[in-house]
Amino acid sequence: MMQWFPENISTYGQGVDHVIQVIYWIVGAWFVVVEGLFLYFILRYRRKDGVRAAYEPGTSGKALAWILIPAVVILGFDVGIDLVQGPVWNEIKLTLPAKPDQIIRIKGKQFVWDITHPGRDGALDTADDIQTLNQLNVPLNAKIVFELTAEDVIHSLWLPNLRLKQDAVPGRTIKGWFQATKEGDYPLACAELCGSGHGTMRGQLHVLNPADYQKWLDENSPQSPEVSSLGH
Amino acid sequence: MDTKESFLRKYVFSVDHKTIGLQYLITGLVMALVGGLFAYGFRSQLAWPNEPVLGFGQVDPDLYNSLVTMHGTIMVFWVAMPILLSGFGNYVLPLMIGAKDMAFPRLNMMSYWTFFLSTVVLLSSFFFPGGPAKFGWTGYPPLSAQPGFSGVFWGGHLWILAIALEFASMLMGGINFLTTTLSLRAPGMSLFRMPILVWMLDIASIIFMFSVGPLIAGAFMLLADRLFNTGFFLPAAGGDPLLFQHLFWFFGHPEVYVLLLPALGILAEIYPAFSRKPLFGYKMIIYATIVAGALSFIVWAHHQFISGIDPRLATPFSITTIIISVPFAIAVFSYIATLWRGSIRLTAAMLFALGMMAEFLIGGVTGIFNGSAAADIYLHDTYFVLAHFHYTLFPITVMAGLAGLYYWFPKMFGRHMNEFWGKVHFWTTTISFNVVFLPLFAIGLAGHQRRIFDPSLFDYIAKYQYLHVIATIGLIVMIIAQVPFLLNFFISMRKGKVAERNPWRATTLEWVTPSPPGHGNFETDPVVYRGPYDYSLPGLKDRDFINQAETL
Ligand code: HEM
Ligand SMILES: [Cu+2]
Ligand SMILES: [Cu+2]
């Protein structure tokens, strides 16, 4: 099953994949047993001349135990699954890193991602902020906190390689975080129907090593020295 | 007497629950073809995004969104609900409890015609400027709240109006089911002697009634936002888009059980009849269903894990969601245990009923993935979800619906459908169904998001384009596979082998009536002496069942 997944490049992606695998094995085993039994009964108890069906209304406690005991086992597995998945959820969605390396602002609108990166000073809302459309640039291994919102309708920030999805809701700013562990370009999409451009609302996540990131900052910061010296 | 008028009374404005049931069934079948045709339209677009689709032309994003929205809306509200709940409910419920008709026959007629009107309103939206609704069958605002965001004005109003009419119709139907069950049972038909299908229809009606209120409120607020700029769901006016989602899913999740329960009810009649065994654990199934029904009201937010609700809500909703698997496991195991040491006959009805369970199990177990919040971060709004819910809804709607049709056809029309073609229909439908939807799990795991009209625009999913092609070929086969069924259905209605009263040698009351039953149903008022599933009772000579209306 895991061969279908895109490569994981986030610190917490492993956890998500693990949860999916655990569930896969548990429900997979149940599925095979139940489906197998079902098929076996159908084949084994086909009508034969002279053989009468048993009268078994399943009212005695003993008969019901055949149903109730597996049900209790299922309950046990359910609790187990929740114990595995709970902490992963909490890590991804409940807690933000205490000291993020960077804060990025992302706004969805029909039909682009409007992204504000802090410039060289590392802070938002200063003159050197870098604004991009659909291009999300982050340094490798940096703890990124994002502030996500939407301008018009609901969009959903979808970064499959990070195992990250979060709806962007107009009127709210939702914070989240990630830490990308591998350099490269990865897809970024919108996962919530947002109008006629939904299917084309795509972008890129660029995970850059520190040198490349610095280069990108230098080339794109609005107040870069070249630009200001040209101005004088 | 004026014959023309009596024709209208008999076939059009009928107050007979059987005619009304058939009207619902036929309308539902017609809408299934419409919904399926739309699926063919966008399914083909997904497979060959750069080519025009035969019959639809070039499917641009707007048309794509319209087709997807209308497909979802139609399948849930104009196919599953009318066929399973209203169609079978109207036809068999009074028969099964030994009543002459519904408690309120005129209300019943009105409920059908309200439903019919809703159908007309819904389909008419295609002919208005801007086209039909295209904001998804869930209609999330703000996209749906301001015509400017989606480009539909009339289509959106009509969509809301159609759904309001449909719900009004279902509410009338629900009241009728419950009142009929409570007040018109034959002597001896105690609650715990009622067939499971009657229980399921009643519990489903109750779930529907309890859940629909918030949605109606939501729909009115949405309409007000669209018409009067009230801004309930518009942040710029101080509203909150997530409010609608809560209202919608408080209804939307229980709605799944509104559809599932009648389907399980149909199975509960068919499994015993064709394995000649009592339904295993009759009372336990009823209790488990009631528990599941109650639980279904506290799971709604699992549709909203990543919608921006407080992340602390995820854990309680994850737990309730996964726990709901327990009562359903009890029901499913009981059904399977009914087969154990039976004497199984694989008629077309039984094949569809067994196939329903086999496929539904796939839907059931894949729901656990979505129900666990952490996995849902990745899977939400991908094709994995889509595959999951089609593996639940398709067996519920199509396979259980067809099982019921093959089973009660002799009662409805006094003739048999052709078994051979029924079996061909079963195997071709089932195999092609899996060809359509199994690949979608894989595409979903690869991260393919829903509701996009051209997957080839995204590199990471473009490489799996062949899976879309396979799925679409599967769908074309599935559509062709319905042709023998339709021919079988209409030809058998007139020319099929004549059916006796009780061709399946079944135990419930509808089988003591003539096939088809006349007005008033029973020739002599039935009296009930026993529970509904006395098959293979020890001590019986020369036969293996006793009808509920028989004494030993
Ligand atoms: C005839 C076979 C069917 C096929 C091939 C089919 C195919 C599809 C596909 C491909 C989509 C997703 C389109 C997209 O997200 O871009 C879809 C959506 C949907 N389908 Fe089906 N479907 C079928 C039957 C059913 C049935 C029987 C039901 C329910 C009773 C159903 C309910 C839905 C719903 C609720 C949606 C979601 C619509 C939305 O996203 O707004 N479908 N279907
Ligand atoms: Cu979007
Ligand atoms: Cu979108």
mmCIF file with all atom_site columns, N, CA and C in Angstrom, chain A residues 4 6 23 35 45 47 52-55 57-58 64 78 85 89 110 154 158 165-167 169-170 172 191-192 195-196 198-199 202, chain B residues 61 149 235 240 281 306-307 311 314 318 322 325 341 343-344 358 372-374 377-378 380-381 446-447 450-451 457-458 535 537:
data_model
loop_
_atom_site.group_PDB
_atom_site.id
_atom_site.type_symbol
_atom_site.label_atom_id
_atom_site.label_alt_id
_atom_site.label_comp_id
_atom_site.label_asym_id
_atom_site.label_entity_id
_atom_site.label_seq_id
_atom_site.pdbx_PDB_ins_code
_atom_site.Cartn_x
_atom_site.Cartn_y
_atom_site.Cartn_z
_atom_site.occupancy
_atom_site.B_iso_or_equiv
_atom_site.pdbx_formal_charge
_atom_site.auth_seq_id
_atom_site.auth_comp_id
_atom_site.auth_asym_id
_atom_site.auth_atom_id
_atom_site.pdbx_PDB_model_num
ATOM 1   N N  . TRP A 1 4   ? 2.147   3.683   -2.973  1.00 0.00 ? 4   TRP A N  1
ATOM 2   C CA . TRP A 1 4   ? 1.381   4.730   -3.650  1.00 0.00 ? 4   TRP A CA 1
ATOM 3   C C  . TRP A 1 4   ? 1.681   6.113   -3.094  1.00 0.00 ? 4   TRP A C  1
ATOM 4   N N  . PRO A 1 6   ? 3.291   9.554   -2.036  1.00 0.00 ? 6   PRO A N  1
ATOM 5   C CA . PRO A 1 6   ? 4.425   10.378  -2.463  1.00 0.00 ? 6   PRO A CA 1
ATOM 6   C C  . PRO A 1 6   ? 5.457   10.391  -1.336  1.00 0.00 ? 6   PRO A C  1
ATOM 7   N N  . ILE A 1 23  ? -3.490  1.030   10.963  1.00 0.00 ? 23  ILE A N  1
ATOM 8   C CA . ILE A 1 23  ? -4.903  0.780   10.686  1.00 0.00 ? 23  ILE A CA 1
ATOM 9   C C  . ILE A 1 23  ? -5.048  -0.248  9.570   1.00 0.00 ? 23  ILE A C  1
ATOM 10  N N  . GLU A 1 35  ? -14.490 -11.547 5.651   1.00 0.00 ? 35  GLU A N  1
ATOM 11  C CA . GLU A 1 35  ? -14.852 -11.815 4.263   1.00 0.00 ? 35  GLU A CA 1
ATOM 12  C C  . GLU A 1 35  ? -14.633 -13.304 3.949   1.00 0.00 ? 35  GLU A C  1
ATOM 13  N N  . TYR A 1 45  ? -22.481 -23.931 2.739   1.00 0.00 ? 45  TYR A N  1
ATOM 14  C CA . TYR A 1 45  ? -23.879 -24.216 3.074   1.00 0.00 ? 45  TYR A CA 1
ATOM 15  C C  . TYR A 1 45  ? -24.822 -24.006 1.905   1.00 0.00 ? 45  TYR A C  1
ATOM 16  N N  . ARG A 1 47  ? -27.435 -25.064 -0.862  1.00 0.00 ? 47  ARG A N  1
ATOM 17  C CA . ARG A 1 47  ? -28.522 -26.019 -0.697  1.00 0.00 ? 47  ARG A CA 1
ATOM 18  C C  . ARG A 1 47  ? -28.177 -27.404 -1.263  1.00 0.00 ? 47  ARG A C  1
ATOM 19  N N  . ARG A 1 52  ? -31.429 -30.206 5.652   1.00 0.00 ? 52  ARG A N  1
ATOM 20  C CA . ARG A 1 52  ? -32.241 -29.117 6.141   1.00 0.00 ? 52  ARG A CA 1
ATOM 21  C C  . ARG A 1 52  ? -31.390 -28.090 6.874   1.00 0.00 ? 52  ARG A C  1
ATOM 22  N N  . ALA A 1 53  ? -31.805 -26.841 6.820   1.00 0.00 ? 53  ALA A N  1
ATOM 23  C CA . ALA A 1 53  ? -31.068 -25.815 7.560   1.00 0.00 ? 53  ALA A CA 1
ATOM 24  C C  . ALA A 1 53  ? -31.263 -26.023 9.057   1.00 0.00 ? 53  ALA A C  1
ATOM 25  N N  . ALA A 1 54  ? -30.284 -25.590 9.831   1.00 0.00 ? 54  ALA A N  1
ATOM 26  C CA . ALA A 1 54  ? -30.399 -25.681 11.290  1.00 0.00 ? 54  ALA A CA 1
ATOM 27  C C  . ALA A 1 54  ? -31.347 -24.593 11.778  1.00 0.00 ? 54  ALA A C  1
ATOM 28  N N  . TYR A 1 55  ? -31.984 -24.839 12.898  1.00 0.00 ? 55  TYR A N  1
ATOM 29  C CA . TYR A 1 55  ? -32.810 -23.789 13.493  1.00 0.00 ? 55  TYR A CA 1
ATOM 30  C C  . TYR A 1 55  ? -31.974 -23.112 14.562  1.00 0.00 ? 55  TYR A C  1
ATOM 31  N N  . PRO A 1 57  ? -31.934 -19.392 16.085  1.00 0.00 ? 57  PRO A N  1
ATOM 32  C CA . PRO A 1 57  ? -32.358 -17.990 16.083  1.00 0.00 ? 57  PRO A CA 1
ATOM 33  C C  . PRO A 1 57  ? -31.369 -17.057 16.782  1.00 0.00 ? 57  PRO A C  1
ATOM 34  N N  . GLY A 1 58  ? -30.358 -17.639 17.445  1.00 0.00 ? 58  GLY A N  1
ATOM 35  C CA . GLY A 1 58  ? -29.379 -16.771 18.086  1.00 0.00 ? 58  GLY A CA 1
ATOM 36  C C  . GLY A 1 58  ? -29.975 -15.986 19.238  1.00 0.00 ? 58  GLY A C  1
ATOM 37  N N  . LEU A 1 64  ? -25.093 -15.925 21.269  1.00 0.00 ? 64  LEU A N  1
ATOM 38  C CA . LEU A 1 64  ? -24.765 -14.506 21.088  1.00 0.00 ? 64  LEU A CA 1
ATOM 39  C C  . LEU A 1 64  ? -23.295 -14.219 21.370  1.00 0.00 ? 64  LEU A C  1
ATOM 40  N N  . ASP A 1 78  ? -10.268 -0.643  18.372  1.00 0.00 ? 78  ASP A N  1
ATOM 41  C CA . ASP A 1 78  ? -10.633 0.765   18.188  1.00 0.00 ? 78  ASP A CA 1
ATOM 42  C C  . ASP A 1 78  ? -9.868  1.646   19.161  1.00 0.00 ? 78  ASP A C  1
ATOM 43  N N  . GLN A 1 85  ? -3.135  6.994   17.060  1.00 0.00 ? 85  GLN A N  1
ATOM 44  C CA . GLN A 1 85  ? -3.285  8.177   16.206  1.00 0.00 ? 85  GLN A CA 1
ATOM 45  C C  . GLN A 1 85  ? -3.339  9.479   16.993  1.00 0.00 ? 85  GLN A C  1
ATOM 46  N N  . TRP A 1 89  ? -1.763  13.222  15.839  1.00 0.00 ? 89  TRP A N  1
ATOM 47  C CA . TRP A 1 89  ? -2.614  14.393  15.611  1.00 0.00 ? 89  TRP A CA 1
ATOM 48  C C  . TRP A 1 89  ? -2.168  15.561  16.474  1.00 0.00 ? 89  TRP A C  1
ATOM 49  N N  . GLN A 1 110 ? -9.508  33.107  -4.727  1.00 0.00 ? 110 GLN A N  1
ATOM 50  C CA . GLN A 1 110 ? -9.860  32.580  -6.032  1.00 0.00 ? 110 GLN A CA 1
ATOM 51  C C  . GLN A 1 110 ? -8.935  33.164  -7.089  1.00 0.00 ? 110 GLN A C  1
ATOM 52  N N  . ILE A 1 154 ? -13.728 29.203  1.079   1.00 0.00 ? 154 ILE A N  1
ATOM 53  C CA . ILE A 1 154 ? -12.833 28.258  1.753   1.00 0.00 ? 154 ILE A CA 1
ATOM 54  C C  . ILE A 1 154 ? -11.918 27.597  0.727   1.00 0.00 ? 154 ILE A C  1
ATOM 55  N N  . TRP A 1 158 ? -2.843  22.151  0.641   1.00 0.00 ? 158 TRP A N  1
ATOM 56  C CA . TRP A 1 158 ? -2.585  20.708  0.512   1.00 0.00 ? 158 TRP A CA 1
ATOM 57  C C  . TRP A 1 158 ? -1.164  20.489  0.009   1.00 0.00 ? 158 TRP A C  1
ATOM 58  N N  . LYS A 1 165 ? -2.421  19.012  5.489   1.00 0.00 ? 165 LYS A N  1
ATOM 59  C CA . LYS A 1 165 ? -3.590  19.616  4.863   1.00 0.00 ? 165 LYS A CA 1
ATOM 60  C C  . LYS A 1 165 ? -4.269  20.479  5.911   1.00 0.00 ? 165 LYS A C  1
ATOM 61  N N  . GLN A 1 166 ? -4.692  21.650  5.515   1.00 0.00 ? 166 GLN A N  1
ATOM 62  C CA . GLN A 1 166 ? -5.410  22.526  6.440   1.00 0.00 ? 166 GLN A CA 1
ATOM 63  C C  . GLN A 1 166 ? -6.301  23.450  5.643   1.00 0.00 ? 166 GLN A C  1
ATOM 64  N N  . ASP A 1 167 ? -7.574  23.482  6.005   1.00 0.00 ? 167 ASP A N  1
ATOM 65  C CA . ASP A 1 167 ? -8.481  24.396  5.322   1.00 0.00 ? 167 ASP A CA 1
ATOM 66  C C  . ASP A 1 167 ? -8.118  25.840  5.638   1.00 0.00 ? 167 ASP A C  1
ATOM 67  N N  . VAL A 1 169 ? -9.900  29.359  5.948   1.00 0.00 ? 169 VAL A N  1
ATOM 68  C CA . VAL A 1 169 ? -11.275 29.818  6.106   1.00 0.00 ? 169 VAL A CA 1
ATOM 69  C C  . VAL A 1 169 ? -11.306 31.333  6.182   1.00 0.00 ? 169 VAL A C  1
ATOM 70  N N  . PRO A 1 170 ? -12.134 31.966  5.350   1.00 0.00 ? 170 PRO A N  1
ATOM 71  C CA . PRO A 1 170 ? -12.214 33.423  5.444   1.00 0.00 ? 170 PRO A CA 1
ATOM 72  C C  . PRO A 1 170 ? -12.693 33.834  6.842   1.00 0.00 ? 170 PRO A C  1
ATOM 73  N N  . ARG A 1 172 ? -10.909 33.719  9.527   1.00 0.00 ? 172 ARG A N  1
ATOM 74  C CA . ARG A 1 172 ? -10.108 33.107  10.582  1.00 0.00 ? 172 ARG A CA 1
ATOM 75  C C  . ARG A 1 172 ? -8.667  33.045  10.140  1.00 0.00 ? 172 ARG A C  1
ATOM 76  N N  . ALA A 1 191 ? -7.313  21.746  -1.859  1.00 0.00 ? 191 ALA A N  1
ATOM 77  C CA . ALA A 1 191 ? -8.075  20.506  -1.712  1.00 0.00 ? 191 ALA A CA 1
ATOM 78  C C  . ALA A 1 191 ? -9.548  20.743  -1.406  1.00 0.00 ? 191 ALA A C  1
ATOM 79  N N  . GLU A 1 192 ? -9.991  21.976  -1.435  1.00 0.00 ? 192 GLU A N  1
ATOM 80  C CA . GLU A 1 192 ? -11.405 22.219  -1.144  1.00 0.00 ? 192 GLU A CA 1
ATOM 81  C C  . GLU A 1 192 ? -12.005 22.950  -2.335  1.00 0.00 ? 192 GLU A C  1
ATOM 82  N N  . GLY A 1 195 ? -14.514 26.896  -6.521  1.00 0.00 ? 195 GLY A N  1
ATOM 83  C CA . GLY A 1 195 ? -15.038 27.617  -7.670  1.00 0.00 ? 195 GLY A CA 1
ATOM 84  C C  . GLY A 1 195 ? -14.439 27.065  -8.949  1.00 0.00 ? 195 GLY A C  1
ATOM 85  N N  . SER A 1 196 ? -14.638 27.795  -10.029 1.00 0.00 ? 196 SER A N  1
ATOM 86  C CA . SER A 1 196 ? -14.269 27.220  -11.325 1.00 0.00 ? 196 SER A CA 1
ATOM 87  C C  . SER A 1 196 ? -12.763 27.046  -11.484 1.00 0.00 ? 196 SER A C  1
ATOM 88  N N  . HIS A 1 198 ? -10.750 25.928  -9.140  1.00 0.00 ? 198 HIS A N  1
ATOM 89  C CA . HIS A 1 198 ? -10.236 25.007  -8.120  1.00 0.00 ? 198 HIS A CA 1
ATOM 90  C C  . HIS A 1 198 ? -9.219  24.016  -8.692  1.00 0.00 ? 198 HIS A C  1
ATOM 91  N N  . GLY A 1 199 ? -9.563  23.481  -9.857  1.00 0.00 ? 199 GLY A N  1
ATOM 92  C CA . GLY A 1 199 ? -8.701  22.453  -10.451 1.00 0.00 ? 199 GLY A CA 1
ATOM 93  C C  . GLY A 1 199 ? -7.384  22.969  -10.991 1.00 0.00 ? 199 GLY A C  1
ATOM 94  N N  . ARG A 1 202 ? -2.817  25.656  -8.213  1.00 0.00 ? 202 ARG A N  1
ATOM 95  C CA . ARG A 1 202 ? -1.679  24.839  -7.814  1.00 0.00 ? 202 ARG A CA 1
ATOM 96  C C  . ARG A 1 202 ? -0.447  25.698  -7.691  1.00 0.00 ? 202 ARG A C  1
ATOM 97  N N  . PRO B 2 61  ? -14.270 23.469  -16.589 1.00 0.00 ? 61  PRO B N  1
ATOM 98  C CA . PRO B 2 61  ? -14.397 23.376  -15.126 1.00 0.00 ? 61  PRO B CA 1
ATOM 99  C C  . PRO B 2 61  ? -15.803 23.683  -14.619 1.00 0.00 ? 61  PRO B C  1
ATOM 100 N N  . PHE B 2 149 ? -19.309 34.211  -6.206  1.00 0.00 ? 149 PHE B N  1
ATOM 101 C CA . PHE B 2 149 ? -18.185 33.294  -6.011  1.00 0.00 ? 149 PHE B CA 1
ATOM 102 C C  . PHE B 2 149 ? -18.234 32.079  -6.932  1.00 0.00 ? 149 PHE B C  1
ATOM 103 N N  . PRO B 2 235 ? -18.005 36.098  6.656   1.00 0.00 ? 235 PRO B N  1
ATOM 104 C CA . PRO B 2 235 ? -17.194 36.745  7.680   1.00 0.00 ? 235 PRO B CA 1
ATOM 105 C C  . PRO B 2 235 ? -17.209 38.257  7.555   1.00 0.00 ? 235 PRO B C  1
ATOM 106 N N  . ASP B 2 240 ? -20.073 33.240  10.085  1.00 0.00 ? 240 ASP B N  1
ATOM 107 C CA . ASP B 2 240 ? -19.038 32.220  10.200  1.00 0.00 ? 240 ASP B CA 1
ATOM 108 C C  . ASP B 2 240 ? -19.328 31.057  9.254   1.00 0.00 ? 240 ASP B C  1
ATOM 109 N N  . GLY B 2 281 ? -30.041 -13.562 16.067  1.00 0.00 ? 281 GLY B N  1
ATOM 110 C CA . GLY B 2 281 ? -29.958 -12.453 17.020  1.00 0.00 ? 281 GLY B CA 1
ATOM 111 C C  . GLY B 2 281 ? -30.876 -11.284 16.702  1.00 0.00 ? 281 GLY B C  1
ATOM 112 N N  . ILE B 2 306 ? -10.061 18.886  9.663   1.00 0.00 ? 306 ILE B N  1
ATOM 113 C CA . ILE B 2 306 ? -9.082  19.887  9.231   1.00 0.00 ? 306 ILE B CA 1
ATOM 114 C C  . ILE B 2 306 ? -9.748  21.146  8.697   1.00 0.00 ? 306 ILE B C  1
ATOM 115 N N  . SER B 2 307 ? -11.000 21.363  9.117   1.00 0.00 ? 307 SER B N  1
ATOM 116 C CA . SER B 2 307 ? -11.721 22.513  8.579   1.00 0.00 ? 307 SER B CA 1
ATOM 117 C C  . SER B 2 307 ? -11.440 23.781  9.358   1.00 0.00 ? 307 SER B C  1
ATOM 118 N N  . PRO B 2 311 ? -8.636  22.087  17.306  1.00 0.00 ? 311 PRO B N  1
ATOM 119 C CA . PRO B 2 311 ? -8.035  20.748  17.152  1.00 0.00 ? 311 PRO B CA 1
ATOM 120 C C  . PRO B 2 311 ? -8.266  19.840  18.362  1.00 0.00 ? 311 PRO B C  1
ATOM 121 N N  . ALA B 2 314 ? -10.847 17.030  17.968  1.00 0.00 ? 314 ALA B N  1
ATOM 122 C CA . ALA B 2 314 ? -10.607 15.856  17.123  1.00 0.00 ? 314 ALA B CA 1
ATOM 123 C C  . ALA B 2 314 ? -10.658 14.563  17.917  1.00 0.00 ? 314 ALA B C  1
ATOM 124 N N  . SER B 2 318 ? -13.057 11.579  17.074  1.00 0.00 ? 318 SER B N  1
ATOM 125 C CA . SER B 2 318 ? -12.399 10.395  16.538  1.00 0.00 ? 318 SER B CA 1
ATOM 126 C C  . SER B 2 318 ? -12.858 9.155   17.301  1.00 0.00 ? 318 SER B C  1
ATOM 127 N N  . ILE B 2 322 ? -15.021 6.002   15.668  1.00 0.00 ? 322 ILE B N  1
ATOM 128 C CA . ILE B 2 322 ? -14.490 4.648   15.530  1.00 0.00 ? 322 ILE B CA 1
ATOM 129 C C  . ILE B 2 322 ? -15.351 3.677   16.332  1.00 0.00 ? 322 ILE B C  1
ATOM 130 N N  . SER B 2 325 ? -18.335 1.705   14.980  1.00 0.00 ? 325 SER B N  1
ATOM 131 C CA . SER B 2 325 ? -18.116 0.451   14.249  1.00 0.00 ? 325 SER B CA 1
ATOM 132 C C  . SER B 2 325 ? -18.587 -0.749  15.066  1.00 0.00 ? 325 SER B C  1
ATOM 133 N N  . ARG B 2 341 ? -24.749 -22.868 8.658   1.00 0.00 ? 341 ARG B N  1
ATOM 134 C CA . ARG B 2 341 ? -25.568 -24.083 8.658   1.00 0.00 ? 341 ARG B CA 1
ATOM 135 C C  . ARG B 2 341 ? -26.934 -23.861 8.028   1.00 0.00 ? 341 ARG B C  1
ATOM 136 N N  . SER B 2 343 ? -29.308 -23.353 4.334   1.00 0.00 ? 343 SER B N  1
ATOM 137 C CA . SER B 2 343 ? -29.478 -24.096 3.088   1.00 0.00 ? 343 SER B CA 1
ATOM 138 C C  . SER B 2 343 ? -29.642 -23.021 2.013   1.00 0.00 ? 343 SER B C  1
ATOM 139 N N  . ILE B 2 344 ? -28.521 -22.577 1.477   1.00 0.00 ? 344 ILE B N  1
ATOM 140 C CA . ILE B 2 344 ? -28.478 -21.303 0.753   1.00 0.00 ? 344 ILE B CA 1
ATOM 141 C C  . ILE B 2 344 ? -28.802 -21.475 -0.724  1.00 0.00 ? 344 ILE B C  1
ATOM 142 N N  . ALA B 2 358 ? -20.654 -8.009  1.051   1.00 0.00 ? 358 ALA B N  1
ATOM 143 C CA . ALA B 2 358 ? -19.236 -8.197  0.741   1.00 0.00 ? 358 ALA B CA 1
ATOM 144 C C  . ALA B 2 358 ? -18.579 -6.864  0.375   1.00 0.00 ? 358 ALA B C  1
ATOM 145 N N  . SER B 2 372 ? -9.971  8.268   11.934  1.00 0.00 ? 372 SER B N  1
ATOM 146 C CA . SER B 2 372 ? -8.882  8.604   12.850  1.00 0.00 ? 372 SER B CA 1
ATOM 147 C C  . SER B 2 372 ? -8.240  9.899   12.354  1.00 0.00 ? 372 SER B C  1
ATOM 148 N N  . ALA B 2 373 ? -8.315  10.892  13.212  1.00 0.00 ? 373 ALA B N  1
ATOM 149 C CA . ALA B 2 373 ? -7.983  12.257  12.801  1.00 0.00 ? 373 ALA B CA 1
ATOM 150 C C  . ALA B 2 373 ? -6.613  12.374  12.136  1.00 0.00 ? 373 ALA B C  1
ATOM 151 N N  . ALA B 2 374 ? -5.611  11.686  12.678  1.00 0.00 ? 374 ALA B N  1
ATOM 152 C CA . ALA B 2 374 ? -4.257  11.852  12.138  1.00 0.00 ? 374 ALA B CA 1
ATOM 153 C C  . ALA B 2 374 ? -4.177  11.365  10.696  1.00 0.00 ? 374 ALA B C  1
ATOM 154 N N  . ILE B 2 377 ? -5.769  13.736  8.141   1.00 0.00 ? 377 ILE B N  1
ATOM 155 C CA . ILE B 2 377 ? -5.036  14.928  7.673   1.00 0.00 ? 377 ILE B CA 1
ATOM 156 C C  . ILE B 2 377 ? -4.588  14.674  6.245   1.00 0.00 ? 377 ILE B C  1
ATOM 157 N N  . TYR B 2 378 ? -4.095  13.470  6.014   1.00 0.00 ? 378 TYR B N  1
ATOM 158 C CA . TYR B 2 378 ? -3.619  13.154  4.668   1.00 0.00 ? 378 TYR B CA 1
ATOM 159 C C  . TYR B 2 378 ? -4.771  12.780  3.730   1.00 0.00 ? 378 TYR B C  1
ATOM 160 N N  . HIS B 2 380 ? -8.190  13.246  3.878   1.00 0.00 ? 380 HIS B N  1
ATOM 161 C CA . HIS B 2 380 ? -9.369  14.082  3.694   1.00 0.00 ? 380 HIS B CA 1
ATOM 162 C C  . HIS B 2 380 ? -9.378  14.729  2.313   1.00 0.00 ? 380 HIS B C  1
ATOM 163 N N  . ASP B 2 381 ? -10.574 14.735  1.707   1.00 0.00 ? 381 ASP B N  1
ATOM 164 C CA . ASP B 2 381 ? -10.753 15.376  0.397   1.00 0.00 ? 381 ASP B CA 1
ATOM 165 C C  . ASP B 2 381 ? -9.841  14.821  -0.696  1.00 0.00 ? 381 ASP B C  1
ATOM 166 N N  . ALA B 2 446 ? -2.135  8.266   -3.376  1.00 0.00 ? 446 ALA B N  1
ATOM 167 C CA . ALA B 2 446 ? -1.092  9.043   -4.042  1.00 0.00 ? 446 ALA B CA 1
ATOM 168 C C  . ALA B 2 446 ? -1.299  10.544  -3.839  1.00 0.00 ? 446 ALA B C  1
ATOM 169 N N  . GLY B 2 447 ? -2.380  10.914  -3.190  1.00 0.00 ? 447 GLY B N  1
ATOM 170 C CA . GLY B 2 447 ? -2.582  12.318  -2.851  1.00 0.00 ? 447 GLY B CA 1
ATOM 171 C C  . GLY B 2 447 ? -3.504  13.083  -3.783  1.00 0.00 ? 447 GLY B C  1
ATOM 172 N N  . ARG B 2 450 ? -9.911  15.762  -4.545  1.00 0.00 ? 450 ARG B N  1
ATOM 173 C CA . ARG B 2 450 ? -11.202 15.604  -5.221  1.00 0.00 ? 450 ARG B CA 1
ATOM 174 C C  . ARG B 2 450 ? -11.571 16.842  -6.022  1.00 0.00 ? 450 ARG B C  1
ATOM 175 N N  . ARG B 2 451 ? -12.579 16.641  -6.876  1.00 0.00 ? 451 ARG B N  1
ATOM 176 C CA . ARG B 2 451 ? -13.283 17.731  -7.530  1.00 0.00 ? 451 ARG B CA 1
ATOM 177 C C  . ARG B 2 451 ? -12.393 18.605  -8.400  1.00 0.00 ? 451 ARG B C  1
ATOM 178 N N  . LEU B 2 457 ? -2.954  18.092  -14.906 1.00 0.00 ? 457 LEU B N  1
ATOM 179 C CA . LEU B 2 457 ? -2.279  19.349  -14.593 1.00 0.00 ? 457 LEU B CA 1
ATOM 180 C C  . LEU B 2 457 ? -1.346  19.208  -13.396 1.00 0.00 ? 457 LEU B C  1
ATOM 181 N N  . PHE B 2 458 ? -1.463  18.113  -12.672 1.00 0.00 ? 458 PHE B N  1
ATOM 182 C CA . PHE B 2 458 ? -0.640  17.933  -11.484 1.00 0.00 ? 458 PHE B CA 1
ATOM 183 C C  . PHE B 2 458 ? 0.327   16.772  -11.716 1.00 0.00 ? 458 PHE B C  1
ATOM 184 N N  . TYR B 2 535 ? -38.158 -20.047 10.053  1.00 0.00 ? 535 TYR B N  1
ATOM 185 C CA . TYR B 2 535 ? -37.717 -20.991 9.022   1.00 0.00 ? 535 TYR B CA 1
ATOM 186 C C  . TYR B 2 535 ? -37.135 -22.215 9.710   1.00 0.00 ? 535 TYR B C  1
ATOM 187 N N  . LEU B 2 537 ? -38.188 -24.516 11.506  1.00 0.00 ? 537 LEU B N  1
ATOM 188 C CA . LEU B 2 537 ? -38.552 -24.791 12.897  1.00 0.00 ? 537 LEU B CA 1
ATOM 189 C C  . LEU B 2 537 ? -38.562 -26.306 13.095  1.00 0.00 ? 537 LEU B C  1
#
